[in-house]
């Protein structure tokens, strides 16, 4: 909750810092998206935003822009300034050296190397510190980073394109195209902000997707493309193995020749502990182990683009944090493929409930974003 101690100008400056942070939506992986504004006497004198891991943080760029005007100024930053040496020196050190008088940050940094230490170091240097201004907005920008730091797994967003009757493909497997061109272009933006795009072997065999970002020429980073392939059935000629590369295949199979053939095509193949139950073509990978591994690889947001089997398994395991549902104004009939294979329920109390976060019309289709109704605050 915003404290009365924050003024109208404080809110204005933090709003600007959040807008700056959003510029890094597609580029900052694996770092959080952070913006910073420096102001004095009711006027902004410097601003910056973090663009790429290993490059200067938002605070440092804002201090450079402000120059001597930073002395005695107020700093508005969307995340608690770091106090440790990582890829770059600590921002707290730069703020203290610049002689700023006050630091206002929106969200505490849950990284165990920071987690209150940044604020404590600033206060120890005689700098006034206020926290919590527009905290929810800053958290929304960094849902994946918060999930990884607090819970040891990425934020999982499941994209589904479906008809009005909840079908994703005809019974014969035909699915192109359920939604229109505008909706498909919108999916590219969600891919671009994701650390990884994940699918199952069924989708690879049925649709031969690329799963890459087909974005403007100035797009700098392709997300990791992941295939859950328990029986190691990915064809070496699959389109996702073509450039730009960056493919991880997770399997429960110990078929070395198949693994070597895929590695020869540039894929990284990792064998994980099998999950409960066997699939028709070999053991399935353990989804909890998958999520833990992805966190260790610094994956913040993972976009699922899969079929009914993997969708159902992830939903059943309560590993989906957001549904990104594109609904086309069409009907495919009762024999078409469902959006998720879920167990039959006997009582309404057993159903999975979701809350609508946002809905909008994209071209001729409806986009609905939903989150589990019991999830509470994002990343909490």
PDB file of N, CA, C and O in Angstrom, residues 33-110:
ATOM      1  N   UNK A  33      13.838  -6.215 -14.810  1.00  0.00           N
ATOM      2  CA  UNK A  33      13.604  -4.990 -15.581  1.00  0.00           C
ATOM      3  C   UNK A  33      13.541  -3.820 -14.603  1.00  0.00           C
ATOM      4  O   UNK A  33      12.669  -3.787 -13.731  1.00  0.00           O
ATOM      5  N   UNK A  34      14.435  -2.875 -14.755  1.00  0.00           N
ATOM      6  CA  UNK A  34      14.578  -1.789 -13.777  1.00  0.00           C
ATOM      7  C   UNK A  34      14.725  -0.456 -14.485  1.00  0.00           C
ATOM      8  O   UNK A  34      15.466  -0.338 -15.464  1.00  0.00           O
ATOM      9  N   UNK A  35      14.014   0.562 -13.965  1.00  0.00           N
ATOM     10  CA  UNK A  35      14.149   1.930 -14.449  1.00  0.00           C
ATOM     11  C   UNK A  35      14.470   2.852 -13.301  1.00  0.00           C
ATOM     12  O   UNK A  35      14.163   2.557 -12.138  1.00  0.00           O
ATOM     13  N   UNK A  36      15.098   3.995 -13.608  1.00  0.00           N
ATOM     14  CA  UNK A  36      15.516   4.930 -12.563  1.00  0.00           C
ATOM     15  C   UNK A  36      15.370   6.359 -13.048  1.00  0.00           C
ATOM     16  O   UNK A  36      15.677   6.676 -14.209  1.00  0.00           O
ATOM     17  N   UNK A  37      14.894   7.223 -12.149  1.00  0.00           N
ATOM     18  CA  UNK A  37      14.757   8.665 -12.405  1.00  0.00           C
ATOM     19  C   UNK A  37      15.419   9.413 -11.258  1.00  0.00           C
ATOM     20  O   UNK A  37      15.249   9.037 -10.088  1.00  0.00           O
ATOM     21  N   UNK A  38      16.169  10.452 -11.571  1.00  0.00           N
ATOM     22  CA  UNK A  38      16.776  11.317 -10.558  1.00  0.00           C
ATOM     23  C   UNK A  38      16.182  12.707 -10.711  1.00  0.00           C
ATOM     24  O   UNK A  38      16.096  13.237 -11.832  1.00  0.00           O
ATOM     25  N   UNK A  39      15.746  13.271  -9.602  1.00  0.00           N
ATOM     26  CA  UNK A  39      15.066  14.575  -9.646  1.00  0.00           C
ATOM     27  C   UNK A  39      15.499  15.446  -8.480  1.00  0.00           C
ATOM     28  O   UNK A  39      15.849  14.960  -7.404  1.00  0.00           O
ATOM     29  N   UNK A  40      15.441  16.752  -8.708  1.00  0.00           N
ATOM     30  CA  UNK A  40      15.651  17.710  -7.625  1.00  0.00           C
ATOM     31  C   UNK A  40      14.855  18.963  -7.942  1.00  0.00           C
ATOM     32  O   UNK A  40      14.685  19.345  -9.106  1.00  0.00           O
ATOM     33  N   UNK A  41      14.323  19.547  -6.889  1.00  0.00           N
ATOM     34  CA  UNK A  41      13.507  20.767  -7.022  1.00  0.00           C
ATOM     35  C   UNK A  41      12.360  20.572  -8.006  1.00  0.00           C
ATOM     36  O   UNK A  41      12.033  21.464  -8.798  1.00  0.00           O
ATOM     37  N   UNK A  42      11.755  19.377  -7.968  1.00  0.00           N
ATOM     38  CA  UNK A  42      10.584  19.123  -8.805  1.00  0.00           C
ATOM     39  C   UNK A  42      10.881  18.975 -10.279  1.00  0.00           C
ATOM     40  O   UNK A  42       9.980  19.084 -11.116  1.00  0.00           O
ATOM     41  N   UNK A  43      12.140  18.675 -10.618  1.00  0.00           N
ATOM     42  CA  UNK A  43      12.517  18.551 -12.030  1.00  0.00           C
ATOM     43  C   UNK A  43      13.403  17.322 -12.212  1.00  0.00           C
ATOM     44  O   UNK A  43      14.316  17.080 -11.419  1.00  0.00           O
ATOM     45  N   UNK A  44      13.120  16.559 -13.252  1.00  0.00           N
ATOM     46  CA  UNK A  44      13.933  15.388 -13.559  1.00  0.00           C
ATOM     47  C   UNK A  44      15.256  15.833 -14.173  1.00  0.00           C
ATOM     48  O   UNK A  44      15.292  16.584 -15.146  1.00  0.00           O
ATOM     49  N   UNK A  45      16.366  15.356 -13.586  1.00  0.00           N
ATOM     50  CA  UNK A  45      17.694  15.757 -14.069  1.00  0.00           C
ATOM     51  C   UNK A  45      18.473  14.586 -14.670  1.00  0.00           C
ATOM     52  O   UNK A  45      19.550  14.782 -15.246  1.00  0.00           O
ATOM     53  N   UNK A  46      17.959  13.378 -14.523  1.00  0.00           N
ATOM     54  CA  UNK A  46      18.629  12.218 -15.095  1.00  0.00           C
ATOM     55  C   UNK A  46      17.730  11.008 -15.059  1.00  0.00           C
ATOM     56  O   UNK A  46      16.875  10.887 -14.175  1.00  0.00           O
ATOM     57  N   UNK A  47      17.885  10.124 -16.029  1.00  0.00           N
ATOM     58  CA  UNK A  47      17.108   8.898 -16.036  1.00  0.00           C
ATOM     59  C   UNK A  47      17.861   7.805 -16.794  1.00  0.00           C
ATOM     60  O   UNK A  47      18.761   8.090 -17.595  1.00  0.00           O
ATOM     61  N   UNK A  48      17.505   6.560 -16.494  1.00  0.00           N
ATOM     62  CA  UNK A  48      18.154   5.438 -17.151  1.00  0.00           C
ATOM     63  C   UNK A  48      17.351   4.167 -16.966  1.00  0.00           C
ATOM     64  O   UNK A  48      16.459   4.110 -16.111  1.00  0.00           O
ATOM     65  N   UNK A  49      17.673   3.150 -17.742  1.00  0.00           N
ATOM     66  CA  UNK A  49      17.007   1.852 -17.624  1.00  0.00           C
ATOM     67  C   UNK A  49      17.995   0.760 -17.981  1.00  0.00           C
ATOM     68  O   UNK A  49      18.920   0.965 -18.767  1.00  0.00           O
ATOM     69  N   UNK A  50      17.817  -0.387 -17.353  1.00  0.00           N
ATOM     70  CA  UNK A  50      18.725  -1.513 -17.587  1.00  0.00           C
ATOM     71  C   UNK A  50      18.307  -2.205 -18.870  1.00  0.00           C
ATOM     72  O   UNK A  50      17.148  -2.594 -19.025  1.00  0.00           O
ATOM     73  N   UNK A  51      19.257  -2.363 -19.789  1.00  0.00           N
ATOM     74  CA  UNK A  51      18.941  -2.937 -21.091  1.00  0.00           C
ATOM     75  C   UNK A  51      19.403  -4.386 -21.227  1.00  0.00           C
ATOM     76  O   UNK A  51      18.634  -5.252 -21.649  1.00  0.00           O
ATOM     77  N   UNK A  52      20.664  -4.681 -20.885  1.00  0.00           N
ATOM     78  CA  UNK A  52      21.220  -6.014 -21.090  1.00  0.00           C
ATOM     79  C   UNK A  52      22.042  -6.436 -19.881  1.00  0.00           C
ATOM     80  O   UNK A  52      22.711  -5.611 -19.254  1.00  0.00           O
ATOM     81  N   UNK A  53      22.006  -7.735 -19.569  1.00  0.00           N
ATOM     82  CA  UNK A  53      22.841  -8.274 -18.498  1.00  0.00           C
ATOM     83  C   UNK A  53      24.304  -7.984 -18.812  1.00  0.00           C
ATOM     84  O   UNK A  53      24.754  -8.155 -19.946  1.00  0.00           O
ATOM     85  N   UNK A  54      25.030  -7.538 -17.790  1.00  0.00           N
ATOM     86  CA  UNK A  54      26.435  -7.207 -17.967  1.00  0.00           C
ATOM     87  C   UNK A  54      26.679  -5.759 -18.299  1.00  0.00           C
ATOM     88  O   UNK A  54      27.818  -5.278 -18.202  1.00  0.00           O
ATOM     89  N   UNK A  55      25.618  -5.034 -18.694  1.00  0.00           N
ATOM     90  CA  UNK A  55      25.748  -3.612 -18.978  1.00  0.00           C
ATOM     91  C   UNK A  55      25.309  -2.813 -17.743  1.00  0.00           C
ATOM     92  O   UNK A  55      24.723  -3.359 -16.810  1.00  0.00           O
ATOM     93  N   UNK A  56      25.606  -1.498 -17.703  1.00  0.00           N
ATOM     94  CA  UNK A  56      25.300  -0.708 -16.506  1.00  0.00           C
ATOM     95  C   UNK A  56      23.836  -0.801 -16.083  1.00  0.00           C
ATOM     96  O   UNK A  56      22.931  -0.880 -16.922  1.00  0.00           O
ATOM     97  N   UNK A  57      23.635  -0.771 -14.764  1.00  0.00           N
ATOM     98  CA  UNK A  57      22.281  -0.785 -14.222  1.00  0.00           C
ATOM     99  C   UNK A  57      21.620   0.583 -14.386  1.00  0.00           C
ATOM    100  O   UNK A  57      22.280   1.579 -14.692  1.00  0.00           O
ATOM    101  N   UNK A  58      20.306   0.599 -14.169  1.00  0.00           N
ATOM    102  CA  UNK A  58      19.526   1.822 -14.389  1.00  0.00           C
ATOM    103  C   UNK A  58      20.051   2.989 -13.564  1.00  0.00           C
ATOM    104  O   UNK A  58      20.136   4.122 -14.045  1.00  0.00           O
ATOM    105  N   UNK A  59      20.424   2.729 -12.293  1.00  0.00           N
ATOM    106  CA  UNK A  59      20.887   3.799 -11.416  1.00  0.00           C
ATOM    107  C   UNK A  59      22.173   4.442 -11.940  1.00  0.00           C
ATOM    108  O   UNK A  59      22.328   5.668 -11.909  1.00  0.00           O
ATOM    109  N   UNK A  60      23.083   3.628 -12.416  1.00  0.00           N
ATOM    110  CA  UNK A  60      24.360   4.146 -12.919  1.00  0.00           C
ATOM    111  C   UNK A  60      24.136   5.018 -14.143  1.00  0.00           C
ATOM    112  O   UNK A  60      24.722   6.102 -14.270  1.00  0.00           O
ATOM    113  N   UNK A  61      23.280   4.572 -15.044  1.00  0.00           N
ATOM    114  CA  UNK A  61      22.995   5.366 -16.242  1.00  0.00           C
ATOM    115  C   UNK A  61      22.310   6.680 -15.889  1.00  0.00           C
ATOM    116  O   UNK A  61      22.610   7.733 -16.479  1.00  0.00           O
ATOM    117  N   UNK A  62      21.389   6.627 -14.921  1.00  0.00           N
ATOM    118  CA  UNK A  62      20.716   7.861 -14.499  1.00  0.00           C
ATOM    119  C   UNK A  62      21.695   8.824 -13.841  1.00  0.00           C
ATOM    120  O   UNK A  62      21.623  10.046 -14.050  1.00  0.00           O
ATOM    121  N   UNK A  63      22.618   8.308 -13.032  1.00  0.00           N
ATOM    122  CA  UNK A  63      23.633   9.159 -12.399  1.00  0.00           C
ATOM    123  C   UNK A  63      24.537   9.798 -13.443  1.00  0.00           C
ATOM    124  O   UNK A  63      24.900  10.984 -13.328  1.00  0.00           O
ATOM    125  N   UNK A  64      24.902   9.054 -14.469  1.00  0.00           N
ATOM    126  CA  UNK A  64      25.727   9.624 -15.540  1.00  0.00           C
ATOM    127  C   UNK A  64      24.992  10.768 -16.229  1.00  0.00           C
ATOM    128  O   UNK A  64      25.589  11.791 -16.557  1.00  0.00           O
ATOM    129  N   UNK A  65      23.690  10.559 -16.466  1.00  0.00           N
ATOM    130  CA  UNK A  65      22.909  11.599 -17.137  1.00  0.00           C
ATOM    131  C   UNK A  65      22.754  12.833 -16.256  1.00  0.00           C
ATOM    132  O   UNK A  65      22.755  13.968 -16.747  1.00  0.00           O
ATOM    133  N   UNK A  66      22.642  12.638 -14.952  1.00  0.00           N
ATOM    134  CA  UNK A  66      22.432  13.766 -14.033  1.00  0.00           C
ATOM    135  C   UNK A  66      23.716  14.540 -13.757  1.00  0.00           C
ATOM    136  O   UNK A  66      23.690  15.753 -13.526  1.00  0.00           O
ATOM    137  N   UNK A  67      24.847  13.863 -13.738  1.00  0.00           N
ATOM    138  CA  UNK A  67      26.106  14.524 -13.428  1.00  0.00           C
ATOM    139  C   UNK A  67      26.101  15.128 -12.029  1.00  0.00           C
ATOM    140  O   UNK A  67      25.598  14.526 -11.076  1.00  0.00           O
ATOM    141  N   UNK A  68      26.610  16.324 -11.903  1.00  0.00           N
ATOM    142  CA  UNK A  68      26.689  17.000 -10.605  1.00  0.00           C
ATOM    143  C   UNK A  68      25.320  17.302 -10.018  1.00  0.00           C
ATOM    144  O   UNK A  68      25.187  17.512  -8.815  1.00  0.00           O
ATOM    145  N   UNK A  69      24.302  17.339 -10.887  1.00  0.00           N
ATOM    146  CA  UNK A  69      22.944  17.627 -10.399  1.00  0.00           C
ATOM    147  C   UNK A  69      22.417  16.516  -9.493  1.00  0.00           C
ATOM    148  O   UNK A  69      21.415  16.705  -8.787  1.00  0.00           O
ATOM    149  N   UNK A  70      23.092  15.365  -9.467  1.00  0.00           N
ATOM    150  CA  UNK A  70      22.644  14.259  -8.612  1.00  0.00           C
ATOM    151  C   UNK A  70      22.918  14.536  -7.138  1.00  0.00           C
ATOM    152  O   UNK A  70      22.250  13.958  -6.263  1.00  0.00           O
ATOM    153  N   UNK A  71      23.881  15.402  -6.834  1.00  0.00           N
ATOM    154  CA  UNK A  71      24.213  15.677  -5.429  1.00  0.00           C
ATOM    155  C   UNK A  71      23.019  16.353  -4.746  1.00  0.00           C
ATOM    156  O   UNK A  71      22.527  17.378  -5.210  1.00  0.00           O
ATOM    157  N   UNK A  72      22.559  15.735  -3.669  1.00  0.00           N
ATOM    158  CA  UNK A  72      21.413  16.265  -2.936  1.00  0.00           C
ATOM    159  C   UNK A  72      20.071  15.941  -3.565  1.00  0.00           C
ATOM    160  O   UNK A  72      19.028  16.405  -3.082  1.00  0.00           O
ATOM    161  N   UNK A  73      20.040  15.146  -4.628  1.00  0.00           N
ATOM    162  CA  UNK A  73      18.802  14.856  -5.352  1.00  0.00           C
ATOM    163  C   UNK A  73      18.088  13.635  -4.786  1.00  0.00           C
ATOM    164  O   UNK A  73      18.613  12.907  -3.929  1.00  0.00           O
ATOM    165  N   UNK A  74      16.875  13.417  -5.273  1.00  0.00           N
ATOM    166  CA  UNK A  74      16.102  12.221  -4.941  1.00  0.00           C
ATOM    167  C   UNK A  74      16.182  11.241  -6.100  1.00  0.00           C
ATOM    168  O   UNK A  74      16.115  11.630  -7.272  1.00  0.00           O
ATOM    169  N   UNK A  75      16.328   9.965  -5.768  1.00  0.00           N
ATOM    170  CA  UNK A  75      16.442   8.909  -6.766  1.00  0.00           C
ATOM    171  C   UNK A  75      15.207   8.021  -6.675  1.00  0.00           C
ATOM    172  O   UNK A  75      14.847   7.565  -5.588  1.00  0.00           O
ATOM    173  N   UNK A  76      14.567   7.767  -7.814  1.00  0.00           N
ATOM    174  CA  UNK A  76      13.384   6.905  -7.878  1.00  0.00           C
ATOM    175  C   UNK A  76      13.744   5.697  -8.729  1.00  0.00           C
ATOM    176  O   UNK A  76      14.062   5.828  -9.917  1.00  0.00           O
ATOM    177  N   UNK A  77      13.723   4.519  -8.125  1.00  0.00           N
ATOM    178  CA  UNK A  77      14.136   3.314  -8.835  1.00  0.00           C
ATOM    179  C   UNK A  77      13.118   2.208  -8.568  1.00  0.00           C
ATOM    180  O   UNK A  77      12.570   2.102  -7.465  1.00  0.00           O
ATOM    181  N   UNK A  78      12.863   1.394  -9.566  1.00  0.00           N
ATOM    182  CA  UNK A  78      11.769   0.435  -9.463  1.00  0.00           C
ATOM    183  C   UNK A  78      12.123  -0.800  -8.637  1.00  0.00           C
ATOM    184  O   UNK A  78      11.236  -1.548  -8.249  1.00  0.00           O
ATOM    185  N   UNK A  79      13.430  -1.030  -8.384  1.00  0.00           N
ATOM    186  CA  UNK A  79      13.866  -2.173  -7.593  1.00  0.00           C
ATOM    187  C   UNK A  79      14.954  -1.717  -6.624  1.00  0.00           C
ATOM    188  O   UNK A  79      15.763  -0.848  -6.958  1.00  0.00           O
ATOM    189  N   UNK A  80      14.972  -2.279  -5.441  1.00  0.00           N
ATOM    190  CA  UNK A  80      15.985  -1.950  -4.445  1.00  0.00           C
ATOM    191  C   UNK A  80      17.388  -1.989  -5.056  1.00  0.00           C
ATOM    192  O   UNK A  80      17.765  -2.976  -5.689  1.00  0.00           O
ATOM    193  N   UNK A  81      18.180  -0.932  -4.888  1.00  0.00           N
ATOM    194  CA  UNK A  81      19.530  -0.918  -5.468  1.00  0.00           C
ATOM    195  C   UNK A  81      20.380  -2.065  -4.934  1.00  0.00           C
ATOM    196  O   UNK A  81      20.320  -2.412  -3.753  1.00  0.00           O
ATOM    197  N   UNK A  82      21.187  -2.645  -5.828  1.00  0.00           N
ATOM    198  CA  UNK A  82      22.000  -3.790  -5.447  1.00  0.00           C
ATOM    199  C   UNK A  82      23.192  -3.348  -4.608  1.00  0.00           C
ATOM    200  O   UNK A  82      23.696  -2.230  -4.740  1.00  0.00           O
ATOM    201  N   UNK A  83      23.626  -4.257  -3.748  1.00  0.00           N
ATOM    202  CA  UNK A  83      24.723  -3.944  -2.831  1.00  0.00           C
ATOM    203  C   UNK A  83      25.863  -4.949  -2.964  1.00  0.00           C
ATOM    204  O   UNK A  83      26.723  -5.036  -2.083  1.00  0.00           O
ATOM    205  N   UNK A  84      25.876  -5.714  -4.057  1.00  0.00           N
ATOM    206  CA  UNK A  84      26.876  -6.760  -4.230  1.00  0.00           C
ATOM    207  C   UNK A  84      27.573  -6.610  -5.578  1.00  0.00           C
ATOM    208  O   UNK A  84      27.059  -5.965  -6.494  1.00  0.00           O
ATOM    209  N   UNK A  85      28.725  -7.197  -5.692  1.00  0.00           N
ATOM    210  CA  UNK A  85      29.449  -7.250  -6.962  1.00  0.00           C
ATOM    211  C   UNK A  85      28.942  -8.448  -7.754  1.00  0.00           C
ATOM    212  O   UNK A  85      29.117  -9.593  -7.347  1.00  0.00           O
ATOM    213  N   UNK A  86      28.294  -8.189  -8.878  1.00  0.00           N
ATOM    214  CA  UNK A  86      27.873  -9.246  -9.780  1.00  0.00           C
ATOM    215  C   UNK A  86      28.597  -9.054 -11.094  1.00  0.00           C
ATOM    216  O   UNK A  86      29.817  -8.958 -11.141  1.00  0.00           O
ATOM    217  N   UNK A  87      27.804  -8.970 -12.197  1.00  0.00           N
ATOM    218  CA  UNK A  87      28.422  -8.649 -13.479  1.00  0.00           C
ATOM    219  C   UNK A  87      28.903  -7.205 -13.500  1.00  0.00           C
ATOM    220  O   UNK A  87      29.759  -6.835 -14.303  1.00  0.00           O
ATOM    221  N   UNK A  88      28.317  -6.373 -12.629  1.00  0.00           N
ATOM    222  CA  UNK A  88      28.684  -4.955 -12.535  1.00  0.00           C
ATOM    223  C   UNK A  88      28.877  -4.590 -11.057  1.00  0.00           C
ATOM    224  O   UNK A  88      28.410  -5.310 -10.169  1.00  0.00           O
ATOM    225  N   UNK A  89      29.535  -3.460 -10.774  1.00  0.00           N
ATOM    226  CA  UNK A  89      29.716  -3.043  -9.378  1.00  0.00           C
ATOM    227  C   UNK A  89      28.381  -2.692  -8.723  1.00  0.00           C
ATOM    228  O   UNK A  89      27.372  -2.465  -9.400  1.00  0.00           O
ATOM    229  N   UNK A  90      28.340  -2.645  -7.383  1.00  0.00           N
ATOM    230  CA  UNK A  90      27.089  -2.358  -6.679  1.00  0.00           C
ATOM    231  C   UNK A  90      26.582  -0.937  -6.925  1.00  0.00           C
ATOM    232  O   UNK A  90      27.349   0.026  -6.903  1.00  0.00           O
ATOM    233  N   UNK A  91      25.276  -0.819  -7.158  1.00  0.00           N
ATOM    234  CA  UNK A  91      24.674   0.491  -7.394  1.00  0.00           C
ATOM    235  C   UNK A  91      24.670   1.345  -6.129  1.00  0.00           C
ATOM    236  O   UNK A  91      24.726   2.579  -6.207  1.00  0.00           O
ATOM    237  N   UNK A  92      24.558   0.704  -4.959  1.00  0.00           N
ATOM    238  CA  UNK A  92      24.589   1.452  -3.701  1.00  0.00           C
ATOM    239  C   UNK A  92      25.862   2.281  -3.620  1.00  0.00           C
ATOM    240  O   UNK A  92      25.835   3.458  -3.230  1.00  0.00           O
ATOM    241  N   UNK A  93      26.958   1.697  -3.994  1.00  0.00           N
ATOM    242  CA  UNK A  93      28.251   2.384  -3.957  1.00  0.00           C
ATOM    243  C   UNK A  93      28.224   3.635  -4.834  1.00  0.00           C
ATOM    244  O   UNK A  93      28.715   4.699  -4.438  1.00  0.00           O
ATOM    245  N   UNK A  94      27.653   3.510  -6.029  1.00  0.00           N
ATOM    246  CA  UNK A  94      27.577   4.651  -6.945  1.00  0.00           C
ATOM    247  C   UNK A  94      26.662   5.744  -6.400  1.00  0.00           C
ATOM    248  O   UNK A  94      26.961   6.942  -6.522  1.00  0.00           O
ATOM    249  N   UNK A  95      25.556   5.357  -5.783  1.00  0.00           N
ATOM    250  CA  UNK A  95      24.620   6.342  -5.229  1.00  0.00           C
ATOM    251  C   UNK A  95      25.252   7.106  -4.067  1.00  0.00           C
ATOM    252  O   UNK A  95      25.091   8.328  -3.948  1.00  0.00           O
ATOM    253  N   UNK A  96      25.951   6.391  -3.216  1.00  0.00           N
ATOM    254  CA  UNK A  96      26.619   7.036  -2.080  1.00  0.00           C
ATOM    255  C   UNK A  96      27.687   8.004  -2.584  1.00  0.00           C
ATOM    256  O   UNK A  96      27.794   9.151  -2.122  1.00  0.00           O
ATOM    257  N   UNK A  97      28.485   7.566  -3.556  1.00  0.00           N
ATOM    258  CA  UNK A  97      29.553   8.412  -4.093  1.00  0.00           C
ATOM    259  C   UNK A  97      29.004   9.666  -4.765  1.00  0.00           C
ATOM    260  O   UNK A  97      29.648  10.718  -4.739  1.00  0.00           O
ATOM    261  N   UNK A  98      27.816   9.563  -5.350  1.00  0.00           N
ATOM    262  CA  UNK A  98      27.215  10.718  -6.031  1.00  0.00           C
ATOM    263  C   UNK A  98      26.608  11.718  -5.065  1.00  0.00           C
ATOM    264  O   UNK A  98      26.258  12.837  -5.461  1.00  0.00           O
ATOM    265  N   UNK A  99      26.443  11.331  -3.802  1.00  0.00           N
ATOM    266  CA  UNK A  99      25.920  12.255  -2.798  1.00  0.00           C
ATOM    267  C   UNK A  99      24.429  12.506  -2.874  1.00  0.00           C
ATOM    268  O   UNK A  99      23.962  13.598  -2.512  1.00  0.00           O
ATOM    269  N   UNK A 100      23.663  11.506  -3.306  1.00  0.00           N
ATOM    270  CA  UNK A 100      22.206  11.703  -3.361  1.00  0.00           C
ATOM    271  C   UNK A 100      21.654  11.797  -1.939  1.00  0.00           C
ATOM    272  O   UNK A 100      22.241  11.278  -0.983  1.00  0.00           O
ATOM    273  N   UNK A 101      20.517  12.475  -1.801  1.00  0.00           N
ATOM    274  CA  UNK A 101      19.941  12.696  -0.472  1.00  0.00           C
ATOM    275  C   UNK A 101      18.878  11.670  -0.111  1.00  0.00           C
ATOM    276  O   UNK A 101      18.686  11.363   1.078  1.00  0.00           O
ATOM    277  N   UNK A 102      18.181  11.143  -1.119  1.00  0.00           N
ATOM    278  CA  UNK A 102      17.044  10.269  -0.843  1.00  0.00           C
ATOM    279  C   UNK A 102      16.915   9.235  -1.949  1.00  0.00           C
ATOM    280  O   UNK A 102      17.146   9.549  -3.128  1.00  0.00           O
ATOM    281  N   UNK A 103      16.551   8.016  -1.563  1.00  0.00           N
ATOM    282  CA  UNK A 103      16.271   6.966  -2.538  1.00  0.00           C
ATOM    283  C   UNK A 103      14.884   6.402  -2.255  1.00  0.00           C
ATOM    284  O   UNK A 103      14.587   5.999  -1.120  1.00  0.00           O
ATOM    285  N   UNK A 104      14.049   6.390  -3.276  1.00  0.00           N
ATOM    286  CA  UNK A 104      12.714   5.792  -3.194  1.00  0.00           C
ATOM    287  C   UNK A 104      12.710   4.599  -4.145  1.00  0.00           C
ATOM    288  O   UNK A 104      13.008   4.757  -5.328  1.00  0.00           O
ATOM    289  N   UNK A 105      12.417   3.416  -3.627  1.00  0.00           N
ATOM    290  CA  UNK A 105      12.311   2.267  -4.528  1.00  0.00           C
ATOM    291  C   UNK A 105      10.949   1.612  -4.375  1.00  0.00           C
ATOM    292  O   UNK A 105      10.319   1.658  -3.316  1.00  0.00           O
ATOM    293  N   UNK A 106      10.508   1.000  -5.473  1.00  0.00           N
ATOM    294  CA  UNK A 106       9.168   0.404  -5.499  1.00  0.00           C
ATOM    295  C   UNK A 106       9.129  -0.957  -4.829  1.00  0.00           C
ATOM    296  O   UNK A 106       8.226  -1.249  -4.037  1.00  0.00           O
ATOM    297  N   UNK A 107      10.122  -1.780  -5.123  1.00  0.00           N
ATOM    298  CA  UNK A 107      10.060  -3.200  -4.768  1.00  0.00           C
ATOM    299  C   UNK A 107      11.377  -3.645  -4.167  1.00  0.00           C
ATOM    300  O   UNK A 107      12.448  -3.352  -4.710  1.00  0.00           O
ATOM    301  N   UNK A 108      11.321  -4.349  -3.038  1.00  0.00           N
ATOM    302  CA  UNK A 108      12.514  -4.930  -2.471  1.00  0.00           C
ATOM    303  C   UNK A 108      13.045  -6.025  -3.373  1.00  0.00           C
ATOM    304  O   UNK A 108      12.279  -6.753  -4.011  1.00  0.00           O
ATOM    305  N   UNK A 109      14.362  -6.163  -3.447  1.00  0.00           N
ATOM    306  CA  UNK A 109      14.975  -7.178  -4.302  1.00  0.00           C
ATOM    307  C   UNK A 109      15.068  -8.490  -3.525  1.00  0.00           C
ATOM    308  O   UNK A 109      15.787  -8.581  -2.525  1.00  0.00           O
ATOM    309  N   UNK A 110      14.370  -9.559  -3.970  1.00  0.00           N
ATOM    310  CA  UNK A 110      14.384 -10.825  -3.232  1.00  0.00           C
ATOM    311  C   UNK A 110      15.653 -11.650  -3.441  1.00  0.00           C
ATOM    312  O   UNK A 110      15.812 -12.697  -2.802  1.00  0.00           O
TER     313      UNK A 110
END
